[in-house]
Short mmCIF file of C-alpha atoms (C1' of nucleotides) in Angstrom, two decimals:
data_model
loop_
_atom_site.label_atom_id
_atom_site.label_comp_id
_atom_site.label_asym_id
_atom_site.label_seq_id
_atom_site.Cartn_x
_atom_site.Cartn_y
_atom_site.Cartn_z
CA MET A 1 193.68 183.47 259.71
CA GLU A 2 189.98 183.27 259.93
CA LYS A 3 188.35 181.42 257.13
CA LYS A 4 190.80 180.38 254.49
CA MET A 5 193.41 178.67 256.57
CA LYS A 6 194.61 176.53 253.73
CA LYS A 7 193.29 174.76 250.73
CA PRO A 8 192.04 171.33 251.65
CA CYS A 9 191.84 170.33 248.03
CA MET A 10 191.94 171.84 244.58
CA GLY A 11 188.79 170.04 243.69
CA ARG A 12 188.08 168.88 240.19
CA GLN A 13 190.18 170.68 237.63
CA LYS A 14 189.49 171.16 233.99
CA ILE A 15 191.64 169.00 231.79
CA PRO A 16 192.19 169.25 228.06
CA ILE A 17 190.64 166.45 226.06
CA ALA A 18 193.89 165.11 224.74
CA LYS A 19 195.94 161.99 225.27
CA ILE A 20 197.08 161.78 228.87
CA THR A 21 200.81 161.27 228.88
CA ASN A 22 201.31 160.41 232.52
CA LYS A 23 200.87 156.64 232.69
CA SER A 24 199.47 156.51 236.17
CA HIS A 25 197.08 159.39 235.61
CA LEU A 26 195.91 157.69 232.45
CA GLN A 27 195.33 154.45 234.29
CA VAL A 28 193.30 156.14 237.02
CA THR A 29 191.32 158.24 234.60
CA PHE A 30 190.62 155.26 232.39
CA SER A 31 189.36 153.24 235.27
CA LYS A 32 187.12 155.97 236.60
CA ARG A 33 185.74 157.06 233.27
CA ARG A 34 185.17 153.53 232.08
CA THR A 35 183.12 152.92 235.18
CA GLY A 36 181.24 156.16 234.59
CA LEU A 37 180.60 155.31 230.96
CA PHE A 38 179.20 151.90 231.82
CA LYS A 39 177.06 153.42 234.52
CA LYS A 40 175.63 155.94 232.07
CA ALA A 41 174.94 153.13 229.65
CA SER A 42 173.23 151.15 232.34
CA GLU A 43 171.03 154.09 233.27
CA LEU A 44 170.13 154.71 229.66
CA THR A 45 169.17 151.08 229.35
CA THR A 46 166.89 151.24 232.35
CA LEU A 47 165.41 154.66 231.71
CA CYS A 48 164.62 154.15 228.07
CA GLY A 49 164.31 150.40 227.81
CA VAL A 50 166.95 150.17 225.13
CA GLN A 51 169.61 147.56 224.59
CA ILE A 52 173.23 148.62 224.65
CA GLY A 53 176.53 146.98 223.92
CA ILE A 54 179.88 148.62 224.58
CA ILE A 55 183.34 147.31 223.82
CA VAL A 56 186.48 149.05 225.00
CA PHE A 57 189.97 148.11 223.89
CA LEU A 58 192.88 149.25 225.98
CA PHE A 59 196.24 148.88 224.28
CA SER A 60 198.47 150.08 227.02
CA PRO A 61 199.94 149.32 229.38
CA ALA A 62 198.48 145.89 228.64
CA ASN A 63 196.14 144.95 225.82
CA LYS A 64 192.80 144.24 227.33
CA ALA A 65 189.16 144.37 226.36
CA PHE A 66 186.32 145.58 228.57
CA SER A 67 182.71 145.31 227.71
CA PHE A 68 179.27 146.18 228.91
CA GLY A 69 176.05 144.84 227.54
CA HIS A 70 172.38 144.60 228.13
CA PRO A 71 171.22 141.95 227.81
CA ASP A 72 174.78 141.01 226.83
CA VAL A 73 177.42 142.15 224.38
CA ASP A 74 177.23 139.14 222.10
CA SER A 75 173.53 139.38 221.48
CA ILE A 76 173.86 143.07 220.80
CA ILE A 77 176.58 142.47 218.25
CA HIS A 78 174.63 139.70 216.61
CA ARG A 79 171.55 141.84 216.40
CA PHE A 80 173.55 144.72 215.03
CA LEU A 81 175.11 142.64 212.29
CA SER A 82 171.76 141.14 211.37
CA SER A 83 169.75 144.32 211.44
CA ASN A 84 171.30 146.05 208.47
CA PRO A 85 171.38 143.37 205.79
CA GLN A 86 171.86 146.04 203.18
CA LEU A 87 171.15 149.68 202.85
CA HIS A 88 173.19 149.28 199.74
CA SER A 89 170.76 150.36 197.08
CA GLY A 90 172.40 150.80 193.73
CA ALA A 91 172.02 154.54 193.69
CA ASN A 92 175.23 155.67 195.28
CA ARG A 93 178.42 154.96 193.46
CA LEU A 94 180.03 157.76 195.33
CA ILE A 95 179.67 155.80 198.50
CA GLU A 96 181.18 152.84 196.77
CA ALA A 97 184.10 154.94 195.73
CA HIS A 98 184.50 156.29 199.20
CA ARG A 99 184.70 152.84 200.68
CA ASN A 100 188.31 152.68 199.71
CA ALA A 101 188.88 156.04 201.26
CA ASN A 102 188.66 154.37 204.63
CA ILE A 103 186.32 155.47 207.35
CA ARG A 104 189.15 156.57 209.50
CA GLU A 105 190.17 159.20 207.00
CA LEU A 106 186.63 160.46 206.77
CA ASN A 107 186.46 160.59 210.50
CA MET A 108 189.66 162.55 210.68
CA GLU A 109 188.47 164.96 208.05
CA LEU A 110 185.23 165.40 209.87
CA THR A 111 187.00 165.96 213.14
CA GLN A 112 189.28 168.51 211.61
CA VAL A 113 186.46 170.42 210.02
CA VAL A 114 184.50 170.30 213.24
CA ASN A 115 187.49 171.72 215.04
CA GLU A 116 187.83 174.50 212.50
CA LEU A 117 184.19 175.25 212.94
CA GLU A 118 184.59 175.42 216.69
CA LEU A 119 187.56 177.70 216.33
CA GLU A 120 185.68 180.03 214.04
CA ARG A 121 182.71 180.09 216.38
CA LYS A 122 184.87 180.93 219.33
CA ARG A 123 186.80 183.52 217.42
CA GLY A 124 183.57 185.17 216.45
CA LYS A 125 182.37 184.98 220.00
CA VAL A 126 185.47 186.58 221.43
CA LEU A 127 185.47 189.29 218.82
CA ASP A 128 181.87 189.93 219.68
CA GLU A 129 182.77 190.23 223.33
CA MET A 130 185.65 192.55 222.62
CA ARG A 131 183.55 194.71 220.42
CA LYS A 132 180.92 194.91 223.08
CA ALA A 133 183.49 195.83 225.68
CA SER A 134 185.13 198.42 223.47
CA ARG A 135 181.96 200.44 223.49
CA LYS A 136 182.43 201.14 227.13
CA GLN A 137 185.98 202.26 227.09
CA CYS A 138 189.40 201.10 226.16
CA TRP A 139 190.25 199.72 229.52
CA TRP A 140 192.75 197.34 228.07
CA GLU A 141 194.96 200.24 227.17
CA ALA A 142 195.99 200.43 230.77
CA PRO A 143 198.55 198.09 232.27
CA ILE A 144 197.04 194.80 233.32
CA ASP A 145 197.66 195.32 237.00
CA GLU A 146 195.65 198.50 236.99
CA LEU A 147 192.54 196.89 235.66
CA GLY A 148 189.52 196.75 237.85
CA LEU A 149 188.05 193.49 238.95
CA TYR A 150 185.17 193.77 236.56
CA GLU A 151 187.39 194.37 233.58
CA LEU A 152 189.62 191.50 234.55
CA HIS A 153 186.57 189.35 234.80
CA GLN A 154 185.49 190.36 231.33
CA LEU A 155 188.89 189.53 229.96
CA ARG A 156 188.93 186.23 231.74
CA MET A 157 185.50 185.40 230.41
CA ALA A 158 186.59 186.10 226.88
CA MET A 159 189.57 183.83 227.32
CA GLU A 160 187.47 181.12 228.86
CA ASP A 161 185.05 181.28 225.99
CA LEU A 162 187.90 180.88 223.60
CA LYS A 163 189.11 177.71 225.17
CA THR A 164 185.95 176.14 226.51
CA SER A 165 184.79 173.21 224.52
CA MET B 1 150.84 185.37 243.45
CA GLU B 2 152.53 186.57 246.54
CA LYS B 3 155.50 184.42 247.30
CA LYS B 4 156.82 182.96 244.12
CA MET B 5 156.04 185.46 241.44
CA LYS B 6 157.53 183.25 238.88
CA LYS B 7 159.78 180.34 238.68
CA PRO B 8 162.59 181.01 236.23
CA CYS B 9 163.25 177.32 236.00
CA MET B 10 163.03 174.24 238.14
CA GLY B 11 166.51 173.27 237.23
CA ARG B 12 167.61 169.70 236.99
CA GLN B 13 165.49 167.40 239.06
CA LYS B 14 166.41 164.05 240.43
CA ILE B 15 164.73 161.21 238.64
CA PRO B 16 164.50 157.57 239.62
CA ILE B 17 166.46 155.22 237.43
CA ALA B 18 163.46 153.32 236.15
CA LYS B 19 161.69 152.99 232.84
CA ILE B 20 160.25 156.33 231.80
CA THR B 21 156.62 155.84 230.94
CA ASN B 22 155.88 159.14 229.28
CA LYS B 23 156.70 158.60 225.62
CA SER B 24 157.81 162.10 224.85
CA HIS B 25 159.90 162.40 227.99
CA LEU B 26 161.51 159.13 227.12
CA GLN B 27 162.28 160.32 223.64
CA VAL B 28 163.92 163.51 224.86
CA THR B 29 165.85 161.81 227.61
CA PHE B 30 167.03 159.13 225.24
CA SER B 31 168.25 161.68 222.76
CA LYS B 32 170.10 163.74 225.34
CA ARG B 33 171.63 160.86 227.22
CA ARG B 34 172.63 159.04 224.08
CA THR B 35 174.49 162.15 223.00
CA GLY B 36 176.09 162.41 226.43
CA LEU B 37 177.10 158.76 226.40
CA PHE B 38 178.75 159.07 223.00
CA LYS B 39 180.53 162.20 224.10
CA LYS B 40 181.89 160.45 227.18
CA ALA B 41 183.03 157.60 224.99
CA SER B 42 184.70 160.02 222.63
CA GLU B 43 186.53 161.69 225.50
CA LEU B 44 187.65 158.38 226.93
CA THR B 45 188.96 157.45 223.52
CA THR B 46 190.98 160.63 223.25
CA LEU B 47 192.15 160.83 226.84
CA CYS B 48 193.28 157.24 227.15
CA GLY B 49 193.97 156.29 223.56
CA VAL B 50 191.57 153.38 223.66
CA GLN B 51 189.21 152.10 221.00
CA ILE B 52 185.53 152.02 221.72
CA GLY B 53 182.46 150.73 220.01
CA ILE B 54 178.92 151.34 221.21
CA ILE B 55 175.67 150.05 219.83
CA VAL B 56 172.29 151.22 221.07
CA PHE B 57 168.98 149.66 220.09
CA LEU B 58 165.81 151.62 220.56
CA PHE B 59 162.66 149.54 220.23
CA SER B 60 160.10 152.22 220.65
CA PRO B 61 158.56 154.23 219.22
CA ALA B 62 160.41 152.93 216.20
CA ASN B 63 163.06 150.27 216.07
CA LYS B 64 166.31 151.94 215.36
CA ALA B 65 169.98 151.40 215.97
CA PHE B 66 172.51 154.05 216.95
CA SER B 67 176.19 153.53 217.13
CA PHE B 68 179.44 155.18 218.02
CA GLY B 69 182.88 153.90 217.27
CA HIS B 70 186.50 154.78 217.20
CA PRO B 71 187.97 154.18 214.75
CA ASP B 72 184.55 152.82 213.75
CA VAL B 73 182.01 150.38 215.11
CA ASP B 74 182.61 147.68 212.57
CA SER B 75 186.31 147.41 213.19
CA ILE B 76 185.65 147.26 216.91
CA ILE B 77 183.11 144.51 216.42
CA HIS B 78 185.41 142.66 214.12
CA ARG B 79 188.25 142.88 216.57
CA PHE B 80 185.99 141.72 219.34
CA LEU B 81 184.69 138.81 217.31
CA SER B 82 188.21 137.87 216.36
CA SER B 83 189.03 137.45 219.98
CA ASN B 84 185.99 135.21 220.34
CA PRO B 85 186.37 132.60 217.58
CA GLN B 86 183.04 130.98 218.38
CA LEU B 87 180.94 133.91 217.34
CA HIS B 88 182.68 134.51 214.06
CA SER B 89 180.11 133.09 211.72
CA GLY B 90 180.44 134.63 208.31
CA ALA B 91 179.67 138.09 209.61
CA ASN B 92 182.06 139.81 207.30
CA ARG B 93 179.51 140.42 204.60
CA LEU B 94 177.21 142.08 207.08
CA ILE B 95 180.02 144.18 208.42
CA GLU B 96 180.84 145.22 204.91
CA ALA B 97 177.24 146.13 204.25
CA HIS B 98 177.00 148.22 207.33
CA ARG B 99 180.18 150.04 206.54
CA ASN B 100 178.44 151.53 203.54
CA ALA B 101 175.73 152.92 205.74
CA ASN B 102 178.31 154.36 208.05
CA ILE B 103 180.16 156.10 205.28
CA ARG B 104 177.00 157.61 203.96
CA GLU B 105 176.17 159.02 207.37
CA LEU B 106 179.66 160.37 207.75
CA ASN B 107 179.47 162.01 204.37
CA MET B 108 176.21 163.68 205.19
CA GLU B 109 177.52 164.90 208.50
CA LEU B 110 180.67 166.15 206.88
CA THR B 111 178.73 168.07 204.28
CA GLN B 112 176.59 169.66 206.90
CA VAL B 113 179.50 170.66 209.05
CA VAL B 114 181.33 172.12 206.09
CA ASN B 115 178.31 174.26 205.37
CA GLU B 116 178.17 175.45 208.93
CA LEU B 117 181.84 176.25 208.80
CA GLU B 118 181.32 178.42 205.76
CA LEU B 119 178.63 180.35 207.56
CA GLU B 120 180.82 180.87 210.59
CA ARG B 121 183.73 182.01 208.47
CA LYS B 122 181.55 184.62 206.88
CA ARG B 123 180.37 185.78 210.25
CA GLY B 124 183.93 185.93 211.49
CA LYS B 125 184.91 187.93 208.47
CA VAL B 126 182.24 190.48 209.17
CA LEU B 127 183.34 190.76 212.75
CA ASP B 128 186.89 191.15 211.56
CA GLU B 129 185.87 194.05 209.40
CA MET B 130 184.10 195.67 212.28
CA ARG B 131 187.15 195.21 214.41
CA LYS B 132 189.38 196.80 211.82
CA ALA B 133 186.97 199.63 211.37
CA SER B 134 186.87 200.52 215.01
CA ARG B 135 190.38 199.59 215.92
CA LYS B 136 192.43 202.05 217.80
CA GLN B 137 194.88 200.15 219.84
CA CYS B 138 192.92 197.42 221.43
CA TRP B 139 195.01 194.96 223.29
CA TRP B 140 194.62 192.13 220.90
CA GLU B 141 196.17 194.34 218.28
CA ALA B 142 198.87 195.46 220.65
CA PRO B 143 202.15 193.65 221.14
CA ILE B 144 201.78 190.36 222.94
CA ASP B 145 204.16 191.35 225.69
CA GLU B 146 201.64 193.77 227.08
CA LEU B 147 199.43 190.92 228.12
CA GLY B 148 199.70 189.49 231.57
CA LEU B 149 201.50 186.20 231.85
CA TYR B 150 198.42 184.41 233.02
CA GLU B 151 196.25 185.67 230.21
CA LEU B 152 198.93 184.88 227.72
CA HIS B 153 199.18 181.39 229.05
CA GLN B 154 195.44 180.96 228.86
CA LEU B 155 195.40 182.14 225.30
CA ARG B 156 198.21 179.83 224.37
CA MET B 157 196.53 176.89 226.01
CA ALA B 158 193.29 177.69 224.27
CA MET B 159 195.01 177.75 220.92
CA GLU B 160 196.88 174.54 221.57
CA ASP B 161 193.74 172.87 222.78
CA LEU B 162 191.75 173.89 219.77
CA LYS B 163 194.42 172.79 217.36
CA THR B 164 195.07 169.41 218.87
CA SER B 165 191.65 168.33 220.05
"C1'" DC C 1 162.19 167.31 216.59
"C1'" DC C 2 165.80 170.69 217.85
"C1'" DG C 3 168.41 173.82 220.46
"C1'" DG C 4 168.71 177.12 224.31
"C1'" DC C 5 168.18 178.18 229.22
"C1'" DT C 6 168.58 177.65 234.37
"C1'" DA C 7 169.10 175.27 238.48
"C1'" DT C 8 170.56 171.06 240.23
"C1'" DA C 9 172.26 166.35 240.17
"C1'" DT C 10 176.34 163.84 238.95
"C1'" DA C 11 180.91 162.85 237.47
"C1'" DT C 12 185.45 163.28 238.42
"C1'" DA C 13 190.66 165.66 238.95
"C1'" DA C 14 193.43 166.34 242.78
"C1'" DT C 15 194.45 165.25 247.16
"C1'" DC C 16 194.54 162.77 251.11
"C1'" DT C 17 194.41 158.36 253.88
"C1'" DT D 1 197.58 150.34 244.55
"C1'" DA D 2 193.13 151.19 246.13
"C1'" DG D 3 189.39 153.86 248.45
"C1'" DA D 4 187.52 158.26 250.69
"C1'" DT D 5 187.16 163.30 250.34
"C1'" DT D 6 186.40 167.73 248.35
"C1'" DA D 7 185.91 171.35 245.25
"C1'" DT D 8 184.71 172.03 240.58
"C1'" DA D 9 183.52 170.76 235.95
"C1'" DT D 10 179.86 168.58 233.39
"C1'" DA D 11 175.62 166.45 232.39
"C1'" DT D 12 170.77 167.10 232.22
"C1'" DA D 13 165.51 167.56 233.84
"C1'" DG D 14 162.01 170.56 233.09
"C1'" DC D 15 160.44 174.53 230.37
"C1'" DC D 16 160.30 177.48 226.22
"C1'" DG D 17 160.25 179.13 221.56
#
DNA sequence: CCGGCTATATATAATCT
DNA sequence: TAGATTATATATAGCCG
């Protein structure tokens, strides 16, 4: 009863980057992160003297659009649309063909491949760690509850590596 | 050379939010923060199921435009313009033109990532071989039920996370 | 120009008010 | 439903290779 009376607060917890199902959590998180995103954008604008436009569409609970812009969203959009009149040199028919493939599909494919890559990297990393550990001794042969703190730490680390993004 | 033999690293320092004058510092900061901004946007998109479009204009050293979008910048812009009838002045052609550029970038990125994935797979394969070669009865080969509940949970979560993110 | 590293500044998930 | 608090997760400034 000396130091750790009770836990005042869990503090920030790690959350998986996946759709938040709890409506109220989502609302709070959206609000906070949107603010944070705009703040980051604002800082980038000031620090680097760049112009930024951000548009955010929220579809639930109510459809609503938020935006941030320096100098303002409209001018950014206008500039953006005007800046790339055409990079469409006649060389790439493949690109033309892909247009029908829809960007969203490409994005999904890219995302999936990136995920696979991440998985492979982590798998390799964990295997590396295990291999390294196995040189010492086969501590994992013993029941979990008999493991020393160090070994538990190692195991934990391996797990963390596996799931850390 | 008495007190501070060496300084491993200054660590992150606080910087004033004002235009960075040093060109190379600015370049580095811009690159890092732009990446961070896009990552935050990506997370917000996933966490809250919203659509986001970001456009960043860098005027020095060279004029260049960066963008992030989910599903893609153009659709975000289009949606935004649709909600503001006044600004919708025959921009469709420009949007179309820019879409080509986007697809090309995506394709290049995809190709690159696929290549990286191949490399990682090979590495993983090698590690797998090593594991097989030296396997006795390491825990990851052993029956699942020998793992502690916590570790098992962590592993499960890691897998789920990797598959769904 | 990148990507990695370390120490620190910030952002923010949970909790509390 | 909205802020204030707190402990932790992340983002990054400065340095290197």
